CSV table of C-alpha atoms and ligand atoms in Angstrom, one decimal:
chain,number,residue,atom,x,y,z
O,895,MET,CA,0.2,-0.2,0.2
O,896,ASN,CA,1.3,3.6,-0.9
O,897,VAL,CA,0.8,6.4,2.7
O,898,ILE,CA,2.3,8.9,-0.2
O,899,GLU,CA,1.6,9.1,-4.2
O,900,VAL,CA,3.9,11.7,-5.4
O,901,LYS,CA,2.0,13.1,-9.7
O,902,ASN,CA,2.6,15.4,-12.0
O,903,LEU,CA,4.5,18.1,-9.4
O,904,PHE,CA,5.9,21.6,-10.3
O,905,LYS,CA,6.7,23.5,-8.0
O,906,ILE,CA,8.3,26.9,-9.6
O,907,PHE,CA,9.7,30.1,-8.0
O,908,GLY,CA,8.7,33.6,-9.2
O,909,GLU,CA,6.7,35.8,-10.0
O,910,HIS,CA,4.9,34.5,-13.2
O,911,PRO,CA,5.3,31.1,-12.4
O,912,ASN,CA,2.9,30.2,-15.3
O,913,ARG,CA,5.7,31.4,-17.5
O,914,ALA,CA,7.9,28.8,-17.2
O,915,PHE,CA,5.4,26.1,-18.3
O,916,PRO,CA,5.3,26.6,-22.2
O,917,LEU,CA,9.6,27.5,-22.3
O,918,LEU,CA,9.0,23.0,-20.0
O,919,GLU,CA,6.8,21.3,-22.6
O,920,GLN,CA,9.7,22.8,-25.6
O,921,GLY,CA,12.5,20.8,-23.3
O,922,LYS,CA,14.2,24.4,-22.8
O,923,SER,CA,16.2,23.1,-18.9
O,924,LYS,CA,16.4,24.9,-16.0
O,925,ALA,CA,18.7,27.2,-16.3
O,926,GLU,CA,17.7,28.6,-19.6
O,927,ILE,CA,14.0,28.9,-17.9
O,928,LEU,CA,15.7,31.0,-14.9
O,929,GLU,CA,17.2,33.8,-18.0
O,930,LYS,CA,13.6,33.6,-19.4
O,931,THR,CA,11.8,34.1,-17.2
O,932,GLY,CA,12.9,34.8,-14.1
O,933,ASN,CA,11.5,32.1,-12.7
O,934,THR,CA,13.7,28.9,-10.9
O,935,VAL,CA,11.8,25.6,-11.8
O,936,ALA,CA,12.4,24.6,-8.2
O,937,ILE,CA,10.0,20.4,-9.4
O,938,ASN,CA,10.3,19.6,-12.8
O,939,ASN,CA,6.6,16.6,-13.1
O,940,ALA,CA,8.2,14.4,-10.0
O,941,ASN,CA,6.5,11.2,-10.2
O,942,PHE,CA,6.8,8.9,-6.6
O,943,PHE,CA,5.5,6.8,-4.7
O,944,VAL,CA,6.2,5.3,-1.0
O,945,LYS,CA,5.1,2.5,0.7
O,946,LYS,CA,3.7,1.8,3.9
O,947,GLN,CA,6.4,1.5,5.9
O,948,GLU,CA,9.5,1.9,4.2
O,949,VAL,CA,12.1,3.9,4.4
O,950,PHE,CA,12.0,5.7,1.1
O,951,VAL,CA,15.4,8.4,0.4
O,952,ILE,CA,15.5,10.8,-1.9
O,953,MET,CA,18.6,12.3,-3.4
O,954,GLY,CA,20.4,14.7,-5.4
O,955,LEU,CA,22.6,17.5,-5.8
O,956,SER,CA,22.8,20.2,-3.3
O,957,GLY,CA,19.6,22.8,-5.6
O,958,SER,CA,17.9,19.7,-7.2
O,959,GLY,CA,15.0,19.9,-5.4
O,960,LYS,CA,15.5,18.1,-2.8
O,961,SER,CA,13.7,20.1,0.3
O,962,THR,CA,11.3,21.7,-2.4
O,963,VAL,CA,10.1,18.0,-2.8
O,964,ILE,CA,9.8,17.1,1.0
O,965,ARG,CA,8.1,20.6,2.0
O,966,CYS,CA,5.3,20.4,-0.8
O,967,LEU,CA,4.9,16.5,0.3
O,968,ASN,CA,2.6,18.9,3.8
O,969,ARG,CA,2.6,21.6,2.3
O,970,LEU,CA,4.9,23.7,4.1
O,971,ILE,CA,6.3,24.5,0.4
O,972,GLU,CA,2.1,25.3,-1.6
O,973,PRO,CA,3.0,23.3,-4.6
O,974,THR,CA,2.8,25.3,-8.4
O,975,ARG,CA,0.6,21.9,-9.9
O,976,GLY,CA,0.1,18.5,-8.8
O,977,GLU,CA,-1.4,16.2,-7.2
O,978,VAL,CA,0.7,15.3,-3.5
O,979,LEU,CA,-1.4,12.2,-2.2
O,980,ILE,CA,-1.5,10.7,1.5
O,981,ASP,CA,-3.7,8.0,2.6
O,982,GLU,CA,-5.4,8.7,-0.9
O,983,PHE,CA,-5.5,12.3,0.2
O,984,ASP,CA,-4.4,15.3,-2.4
O,985,ILE,CA,-2.8,16.9,0.1
O,986,VAL,CA,-2.7,20.0,-2.2
O,987,LYS,CA,-6.5,19.7,-2.4
O,988,MET,CA,-7.1,20.2,2.0
O,989,SER,CA,-8.2,22.9,3.4
O,990,ARG,CA,-6.5,25.0,6.2
O,991,GLU,CA,-7.5,23.4,8.5
O,992,ASP,CA,-7.0,19.6,7.4
O,993,ILE,CA,-3.2,20.2,6.3
O,994,LEU,CA,-3.2,21.3,10.1
O,995,GLN,CA,-4.9,18.7,11.4
O,996,THR,CA,-3.0,15.7,8.8
O,997,ARG,CA,1.2,18.2,10.4
O,998,ARG,CA,-0.3,17.1,13.6
O,999,LYS,CA,-1.7,13.3,13.2
O,1000,LYS,CA,0.2,11.9,10.1
O,1001,MET,CA,3.2,13.6,9.7
O,1002,SER,CA,6.2,15.2,11.5
O,1003,MET,CA,9.5,16.6,10.4
O,1004,VAL,CA,12.8,16.4,11.6
O,1005,PHE,CA,14.4,19.2,9.9
O,1006,GLN,CA,18.8,19.8,9.6
O,1007,HIS,CA,19.3,22.3,12.5
O,1008,PHE,CA,17.9,20.4,14.7
O,1009,ALA,CA,15.3,23.9,15.0
O,1010,LEU,CA,15.1,23.1,19.2
O,1011,LEU,CA,14.1,25.8,21.2
O,1012,PRO,CA,17.1,27.2,23.5
O,1013,GLN,CA,14.7,28.8,26.3
O,1014,ARG,CA,13.0,25.4,26.9
O,1015,THR,CA,14.2,22.6,28.2
O,1016,ILE,CA,14.5,18.6,26.6
O,1017,LEU,CA,10.9,18.1,27.8
O,1018,GLY,CA,9.6,21.4,27.0
O,1019,ASN,CA,10.5,20.7,23.4
O,1020,ALA,CA,10.0,16.6,22.9
O,1021,GLU,CA,6.3,18.4,23.9
O,1022,TYR,CA,6.4,21.2,21.5
O,1023,GLY,CA,4.1,19.5,19.0
O,1024,LEU,CA,1.8,17.8,21.2
O,1025,GLU,CA,1.2,21.3,23.0
O,1026,ILE,CA,0.8,23.1,20.2
O,1027,SER,CA,-1.9,20.8,19.5
O,1028,GLY,CA,-3.8,21.2,22.1
O,1029,VAL,CA,-3.2,17.9,24.1
O,1030,GLU,CA,-3.8,18.2,28.4
O,1031,GLU,CA,-0.5,18.9,29.8
O,1032,GLU,CA,-0.4,15.2,31.8
O,1033,GLU,CA,-0.6,13.2,28.2
O,1034,ARG,CA,1.6,15.5,26.7
O,1035,ARG,CA,4.3,14.9,28.8
O,1036,GLN,CA,3.7,11.1,28.9
O,1037,LYS,CA,3.9,10.9,24.8
O,1038,ALA,CA,7.2,13.1,25.1
O,1039,MET,CA,9.5,11.0,28.5
O,1040,GLU,CA,8.0,7.9,25.9
O,1041,ALA,CA,9.2,9.5,23.0
O,1042,LEU,CA,12.1,10.5,24.7
O,1043,ASP,CA,13.0,7.1,26.0
O,1044,GLN,CA,12.9,5.7,22.5
O,1045,VAL,CA,16.3,7.8,21.8
O,1046,GLY,CA,17.6,6.9,24.6
O,1047,LEU,CA,17.1,10.4,26.6
O,1048,GLN,CA,15.7,9.7,29.0
O,1049,GLY,CA,17.7,11.3,31.9
O,1050,TYR,CA,18.0,14.5,30.4
O,1051,GLU,CA,14.3,15.6,30.4
O,1052,HIS,CA,15.0,19.2,32.7
O,1053,GLN,CA,18.8,20.2,30.7
O,1054,PHE,CA,18.3,22.7,27.9
O,1055,PRO,CA,20.0,22.1,24.9
O,1056,SER,CA,22.4,24.0,24.7
O,1057,GLU,CA,23.7,22.2,27.2
O,1058,LEU,CA,23.9,19.2,25.0
O,1059,SER,CA,26.5,17.9,22.1
O,1060,GLY,CA,25.0,18.1,18.2
O,1061,GLY,CA,23.5,14.2,18.6
O,1062,MET,CA,22.1,14.8,21.6
O,1063,GLN,CA,20.2,17.8,19.9
O,1064,GLN,CA,19.0,15.3,17.3
O,1065,ARG,CA,17.7,13.0,19.4
O,1066,VAL,CA,15.3,15.5,20.6
O,1067,GLY,CA,14.4,16.2,17.2
O,1068,LEU,CA,13.3,13.3,16.6
O,1069,ALA,CA,11.2,12.7,19.7
O,1070,ARG,CA,9.9,15.7,19.2
O,1071,ALA,CA,8.9,14.2,16.0
O,1072,LEU,CA,7.9,11.3,16.8
O,1073,ALA,CA,6.4,12.6,20.2
O,1074,ASN,CA,2.5,12.6,18.7
O,1075,ASP,CA,2.7,9.0,16.7
O,1076,PRO,CA,2.7,9.9,13.3
O,1077,GLU,CA,3.4,7.3,9.9
O,1078,VAL,CA,5.0,9.8,8.5
O,1079,LEU,CA,8.7,11.1,9.7
O,1080,LEU,CA,10.0,14.0,6.8
O,1081,MET,CA,12.9,13.3,7.5
O,1082,ASP,CA,14.9,16.5,5.4
O,1083,GLU,CA,19.1,16.0,5.4
O,1084,ALA,CA,18.8,15.6,9.3
O,1085,PHE,CA,22.0,13.4,10.0
O,1086,SER,CA,24.0,16.4,7.6
O,1087,ALA,CA,24.5,19.1,9.8
O,1088,LEU,CA,26.9,16.6,12.2
O,1089,ASP,CA,30.4,15.1,12.9
O,1090,PRO,CA,31.2,11.6,10.3
O,1091,LEU,CA,31.4,9.5,14.4
O,1092,ILE,CA,28.5,10.8,15.4
O,1093,ARG,CA,25.9,11.3,11.3
O,1094,ASN,CA,26.7,6.5,11.7
O,1095,GLN,CA,25.7,6.3,15.3
O,1096,MET,CA,22.4,8.3,14.7
O,1097,GLN,CA,21.5,6.1,11.3
O,1098,ASP,CA,21.7,3.2,13.3
O,1099,GLU,CA,20.0,4.5,15.9
O,1100,LEU,CA,17.8,5.2,12.9
O,1101,LEU,CA,18.1,2.4,11.2
O,1102,GLU,CA,17.4,0.1,15.2
O,1103,LEU,CA,14.0,2.4,16.5
O,1104,GLN,CA,13.1,2.3,12.6
O,1105,ALA,CA,12.3,-1.8,13.6
O,1106,ARG,CA,10.9,-1.4,16.3
O,1107,MET,CA,8.4,1.3,15.0
O,1108,ASN,CA,7.9,0.7,11.3
O,1109,LYS,CA,7.0,4.6,10.1
O,1110,THR,CA,7.2,4.6,6.9
O,1111,ILE,CA,9.5,7.5,6.2
O,1112,VAL,CA,11.1,9.7,3.7
O,1113,PHE,CA,14.9,10.8,4.0
O,1114,ILE,CA,16.3,13.7,2.2
O,1115,THR,CA,20.6,12.7,1.6
O,1116,HIS,CA,23.5,14.3,-0.7
O,1117,ASP,CA,24.7,12.1,0.4
O,1118,LEU,CA,25.2,8.4,-1.4
O,1119,ASP,CA,26.6,5.9,1.5
O,1120,GLU,CA,24.0,7.3,3.6
O,1121,ALA,CA,21.5,6.3,1.3
O,1122,LEU,CA,22.2,3.2,0.4
O,1123,LYS,CA,22.5,2.6,3.9
O,1124,LEU,CA,19.2,3.8,4.8
O,1125,GLY,CA,16.6,3.8,2.3
O,1126,ASP,CA,14.8,0.5,0.9
O,1127,ARG,CA,14.3,2.3,-2.0
O,1128,ILE,CA,15.1,5.0,-3.0
O,1129,CYS,CA,14.5,8.3,-5.7
O,1130,ILE,CA,17.8,10.3,-6.8
O,1131,MET,CA,16.6,13.8,-8.5
O,1132,LYS,CA,18.2,16.5,-10.7
O,1133,ASP,CA,17.2,19.9,-11.9
O,1134,GLY,CA,13.9,19.4,-9.8
O,1135,ALA,CA,13.4,16.2,-12.2
O,1136,VAL,CA,13.3,12.5,-11.2
O,1137,VAL,CA,15.4,11.0,-12.7
O,1138,GLN,CA,15.3,7.1,-11.1
O,1139,THR,CA,13.7,5.3,-8.5
O,1140,GLY,CA,15.0,2.3,-7.0
O,1141,THR,CA,16.5,0.0,-5.0
O,1142,PRO,CA,20.0,0.6,-4.0
O,1143,GLU,CA,20.9,-2.5,-6.5
O,1144,GLU,CA,19.2,-1.3,-9.2
O,1145,ILE,CA,20.4,2.1,-8.7
O,1146,LEU,CA,24.0,0.6,-8.6
O,1147,THR,CA,24.0,-2.1,-11.1
O,1148,GLU,CA,21.4,-0.8,-13.4
O,1149,PRO,CA,22.3,3.9,-13.1
O,1150,ALA,CA,19.2,4.8,-15.6
O,1151,ASP,CA,21.9,7.8,-17.1
O,1152,ASP,CA,25.7,9.1,-16.7
O,1153,TYR,CA,24.3,11.9,-13.7
O,1154,VAL,CA,23.2,8.7,-11.6
O,1155,LYS,CA,26.4,7.1,-13.1
O,1156,ALA,CA,29.0,9.1,-11.0
O,1157,PHE,CA,27.2,10.0,-8.4
O,1158,VAL,CA,27.4,5.5,-7.5
O,1159,GLN,CA,31.1,5.9,-9.1
O,1160,ASN,CA,32.7,5.4,-6.0
O,1161,VAL,CA,30.3,3.3,-4.2
O,1162,ASP,CA,32.0,0.2,-1.9
O,1163,ARG,CA,29.9,-2.3,-4.7
O,1164,THR,CA,30.7,-5.1,-2.7
O,1165,LYS,CA,29.1,-3.9,0.2
O,1166,VAL,CA,26.0,-3.5,-1.5
O,1167,ILE,CA,26.0,-5.8,-4.1
O,1168,THR,CA,24.4,-9.7,-2.2
O,1169,ALA,CA,24.8,-13.5,-3.2
O,1170,SER,CA,21.6,-12.8,-4.9
O,1171,SER,CA,22.5,-10.2,-7.9
O,1172,ILE,CA,25.3,-12.2,-8.7
O,1173,MET,CA,23.9,-15.7,-8.8
O,1174,ARG,CA,23.3,-18.2,-11.0
O,1175,LYS,CA,21.0,-21.3,-12.1
O,1176,ALA,CA,23.4,-25.2,-10.4
O,1177,THR,CA,23.2,-27.9,-12.7
O,1178,MET,CA,22.0,-30.3,-10.3
O,1179,VAL,CA,21.2,-34.2,-10.0
O,1180,THR,CA,18.5,-35.2,-7.3
O,1181,LEU,CA,18.8,-37.3,-4.1
O,1182,PRO,CA,18.7,-40.4,-4.3
O,1183,LYS,CA,15.7,-40.9,-7.1
O,1184,ASP,CA,19.0,-40.0,-9.3
O,1185,GLY,CA,22.6,-42.1,-9.7
O,1186,PRO,CA,26.1,-41.7,-10.9
O,1187,ASN,CA,25.7,-42.6,-15.2
O,1188,VAL,CA,22.8,-39.2,-14.8
O,1189,ALA,CA,25.2,-37.1,-13.0
O,1190,ILE,CA,27.8,-38.1,-15.9
O,1191,ARG,CA,26.3,-37.7,-18.1
O,1192,ARG,CA,24.9,-33.6,-17.0
O,1193,MET,CA,28.2,-32.6,-16.0
O,1194,GLU,CA,29.8,-34.3,-19.4
O,1195,GLN,CA,26.6,-31.3,-21.4
O,1196,ALA,CA,27.4,-29.0,-19.4
O,1197,GLY,CA,31.2,-29.4,-19.2
O,1198,ILE,CA,31.9,-29.5,-15.7
O,1199,SER,CA,33.8,-32.1,-13.2
O,1200,ALA,CA,31.6,-31.3,-10.0
O,1201,ILE,CA,27.3,-31.5,-9.7
O,1202,TYR,CA,24.9,-29.9,-7.0
O,1203,ALA,CA,23.2,-32.3,-4.8
O,1204,ILE,CA,19.5,-31.8,-3.6
O,1205,ASP,CA,17.1,-33.6,-2.5
O,1206,SER,CA,13.5,-34.2,-3.5
O,1207,GLU,CA,12.3,-30.4,-1.8
O,1208,ARG,CA,15.8,-28.8,-2.9
O,1209,TYR,CA,17.3,-29.4,0.3
O,1210,PHE,CA,21.3,-29.1,-0.3
O,1211,LYS,CA,22.9,-31.7,0.1
O,1212,GLY,CA,26.9,-30.8,-1.4
O,1213,ILE,CA,28.0,-31.8,-4.5
O,1214,ILE,CA,29.0,-34.3,-6.6
O,1215,ARG,CA,32.0,-34.8,-8.1
O,1216,ILE,CA,33.1,-36.8,-11.4
O,1217,ASP,CA,35.8,-39.0,-10.3
O,1218,ASP,CA,33.8,-40.4,-7.9
O,1219,ALA,CA,30.6,-40.4,-9.8
O,1220,VAL,CA,32.8,-42.8,-12.4
O,1221,LYS,CA,33.9,-45.0,-9.3
O,1222,LEU,CA,30.6,-45.4,-8.3
O,1223,SER,CA,29.4,-45.9,-11.6
O,1224,ARG,CA,32.3,-48.6,-12.3
O,1225,SER,CA,31.7,-50.6,-8.6
O,1226,LYS,CA,27.9,-51.6,-10.1
O,1227,THR,CA,25.7,-48.8,-7.1
O,1228,ASP,CA,24.0,-46.8,-8.0
O,1229,ASP,CA,23.7,-44.5,-4.2
O,1230,LEU,CA,24.9,-40.7,-4.8
O,1231,SER,CA,24.6,-40.5,-1.3
O,1232,SER,CA,27.4,-42.0,-0.3
O,1233,ILE,CA,29.8,-39.6,-2.5
O,1234,THR,CA,27.7,-37.1,-1.9
O,1235,PHE,CA,30.7,-34.3,-1.1
O,1236,ASP,CA,29.6,-31.9,1.6
O,1237,GLY,CA,32.9,-28.9,1.6
O,1238,VAL,CA,31.2,-26.2,-0.3
O,1239,TYR,CA,30.5,-23.3,1.4
O,1240,THR,CA,27.2,-21.9,1.6
O,1241,THR,CA,25.8,-19.0,1.9
O,1242,THR,CA,22.3,-16.9,2.2
O,1243,PRO,CA,21.0,-14.7,-1.3
O,1244,ASP,CA,21.0,-11.0,1.2
O,1245,THR,CA,24.6,-11.6,2.0
O,1246,PRO,CA,27.7,-9.2,0.9
O,1247,ILE,CA,30.0,-10.3,-1.8
O,1248,GLY,CA,32.5,-8.6,-0.3
O,1249,ASN,CA,31.2,-9.9,3.0
O,1250,LEU,CA,32.2,-13.4,1.0
O,1251,LEU,CA,35.5,-12.6,-0.6
O,1252,GLY,CA,37.6,-15.3,2.2
O,1253,TRP,CA,35.1,-18.1,1.8
O,1254,ALA,CA,34.8,-17.7,-2.0
O,1255,ILE,CA,39.4,-17.5,-2.2
O,1256,GLU,CA,40.0,-20.7,0.1
O,1257,SER,CA,37.1,-22.8,-2.0
O,1258,SER,CA,37.5,-25.0,-5.4
O,1259,TYR,CA,33.8,-24.7,-5.8
O,1260,PRO,CA,31.0,-22.3,-6.6
O,1261,MET,CA,29.3,-21.0,-3.5
O,1262,ALA,CA,25.9,-22.9,-2.7
O,1263,VAL,CA,23.2,-19.9,-2.4
O,1264,GLN,CA,20.5,-21.9,0.1
O,1265,ASP,CA,17.2,-20.4,1.7
O,1266,GLU,CA,16.8,-19.8,5.3
O,1267,THR,CA,15.3,-23.4,5.2
O,1268,GLY,CA,19.0,-24.9,3.4
O,1269,LYS,CA,16.5,-25.6,0.1
O,1270,LEU,CA,19.3,-24.7,-3.1
O,1271,LEU,CA,18.7,-20.9,-4.3
O,1272,GLY,CA,21.1,-20.9,-7.3
O,1273,ILE,CA,25.5,-21.0,-6.2
O,1274,VAL,CA,27.8,-17.7,-6.8
O,1275,ASP,CA,31.2,-18.5,-9.1
O,1276,ARG,CA,34.7,-16.3,-7.3
O,1277,SER,CA,34.7,-14.9,-11.4
O,1278,ALA,CA,31.3,-13.4,-10.7
O,1279,ILE,CA,32.4,-12.7,-7.3
O,1280,MET,CA,36.1,-11.4,-8.5
O,1281,ALA,CA,33.6,-9.1,-11.3
O,1282,GLU,CA,32.6,-6.3,-9.1
O,1283,VAL,CA,34.8,-6.1,-7.0
O,1284,ASN,CA,37.1,-5.0,-10.3
O,1285,ASN,CA,33.9,-2.8,-10.7
O,1286,ASN,CA,35.2,-1.5,-7.1
O,1287,PHE,CA,39.0,-1.6,-7.6
O,1288,ASP,CA,42.0,-0.1,-9.8
O,1289,GLU,CA,44.0,-2.9,-11.3
O,1290,GLU,CA,46.5,-1.4,-8.9
O,1291,ASP,CA,45.2,-1.5,-6.3
O,1292,MET,CA,43.6,-5.0,-6.2
O,1293,PRO,CA,45.0,-7.0,-3.0
O,1294,VAL,CA,47.5,-9.4,-4.2
O,1295,THR,CA,46.1,-12.0,-2.9
O,1296,LEU,CA,42.4,-11.2,-5.4
O,1297,LYS,CA,45.0,-10.7,-8.4
O,1298,GLU,CA,46.7,-14.8,-8.1
O,1299,TRP,CA,43.2,-15.5,-7.2
O,1300,GLU,CA,42.3,-14.6,-10.5
O,1301,ALA,CA,44.9,-15.4,-12.4
O,1302,ASN,CA,44.5,-18.5,-11.2
O,1303,GLY,CA,40.8,-19.0,-12.3
O,1304,SER,CA,38.3,-22.6,-11.7
O,1305,GLU,CA,37.6,-24.3,-13.9
O,1306,LEU,CA,33.9,-25.1,-12.8
O,1307,THR,CA,33.8,-21.8,-12.7
O,1308,GLU,CA,34.9,-20.9,-16.4
O,1309,GLN,CA,32.8,-23.7,-18.1
O,1310,GLU,CA,29.6,-23.9,-17.0
O,1311,GLY,CA,26.5,-22.1,-18.4
S,2618,ADP,P1,18.1,21.2,-2.2
S,2618,ADP,O1,17.4,20.5,-1.6
S,2618,ADP,O2,18.0,19.2,-3.6
S,2618,ADP,O3,19.0,21.3,-2.0
S,2618,ADP,P2,15.9,22.9,-3.5
S,2618,ADP,O4,14.6,22.0,-3.1
S,2618,ADP,O5,16.9,23.8,-1.9
S,2618,ADP,O6,17.4,22.1,-3.4
S,2618,ADP,O7,16.3,24.2,-4.8
S,2618,ADP,C1,15.6,24.1,-5.6
S,2618,ADP,C2,15.4,24.6,-6.3
S,2618,ADP,O8,14.9,26.0,-6.3
S,2618,ADP,C3,17.2,26.0,-6.1
S,2618,ADP,O9,17.8,26.1,-7.8
S,2618,ADP,C4,16.6,26.9,-5.5
S,2618,ADP,O10,17.1,27.8,-5.9
S,2618,ADP,C5,15.2,27.2,-5.8
S,2618,ADP,N1,14.5,27.1,-4.7
S,2618,ADP,C6,14.4,26.5,-3.2
S,2618,ADP,N2,14.0,27.6,-3.0
S,2618,ADP,C7,13.3,29.1,-3.6
S,2618,ADP,C8,12.3,30.6,-2.8
S,2618,ADP,N3,12.0,30.3,-1.9
S,2618,ADP,N4,12.4,31.0,-3.9
S,2618,ADP,C9,14.0,30.6,-4.6
S,2618,ADP,N5,14.6,29.7,-6.0
S,2618,ADP,C10,14.3,28.6,-4.1
């Protein structure tokens, strides 16, 4: 289910926004339109949706329109054209009263520079939103305390913002946003003002909090690593337009254009690309149905020297090596399980390939990818892992062990199609 749907959204800043539309239709650029009409195209026909309980990251360079978009979601900025559906109601068409209700009950915002009230205590800040919504003192105290608890600030209620570090101040910002238990959290570069270590820690905490709370989060950042870490899906903006929306893996593996490519160039792909995306089908035999002659024939056909054995329910049993199968066949017995070799590394589909490197180097056979119950999903070749690692390193930077490993290759991986 989609909590937010943005349809054909435009925001033109300037005195005569409508003058920009004919030029946009002619395909004129943001810069040309500014020069010709004095108007700034901040959002240019944006379309996207945000699913319930996902972290949706909007990413782009400074000036690409991110802040304007997030402010159109709660109508802190008035869209020029288009629809913004919140739980299927168009906020663009709402009365002022309904917008206020939506902001108070459904959506909360966390800002880059915390926006705390300096004369108020931490508790006073956390309960501020509830206070202006007219919630009774006792109830709002209790909710604000719970929210402070959630972000790890118990014991700090009576201090003032200036007595807290940046990271802690932003926790107060987060507690204030959580106090009214909103369905949607809008986070505008919420961690960008923090130094890198604290920022990393806050990202981890947000993910932990999200695992418990399951909010729908729209998170804005200009930082790709942050986007990849936090986002279930990422929307990339350029000059007010959405250039690509996808999962972190999709953004990395299928960048829509050179702009996205430039963004993702320096990312450590091995942390993001998972086994599932480089996995391929295994050539298999089924135990106890298949005997050594079936195994030998399949290996010959595929040009491989070992084959993956599963049982009738697809549980992974090990591999059958061709020499063993030939011996078994000559001995006139046909129980493949007696020669099933269990010395094959296994992994899960969501394991980042960076974690597989060590095992892959040691193993002579492609790794078996199993689901959580142990069923065989596919296999991962070291050459496929290598290809991704190569995308990451320059030749000279590559660790020596990897170079050797790559040079040695693997008979299994090269031949099988
Ligand atoms: P981002 O958040 O990605 O840095 P913004 O949404 O702040 O981008 O800005 C998008 C474009 O709109 C920029 O060109 C910016 O200069 C312009 N802009 C933003 N706010 C205003 C405003 N109030 N008046 C005029 N232009 C604005």
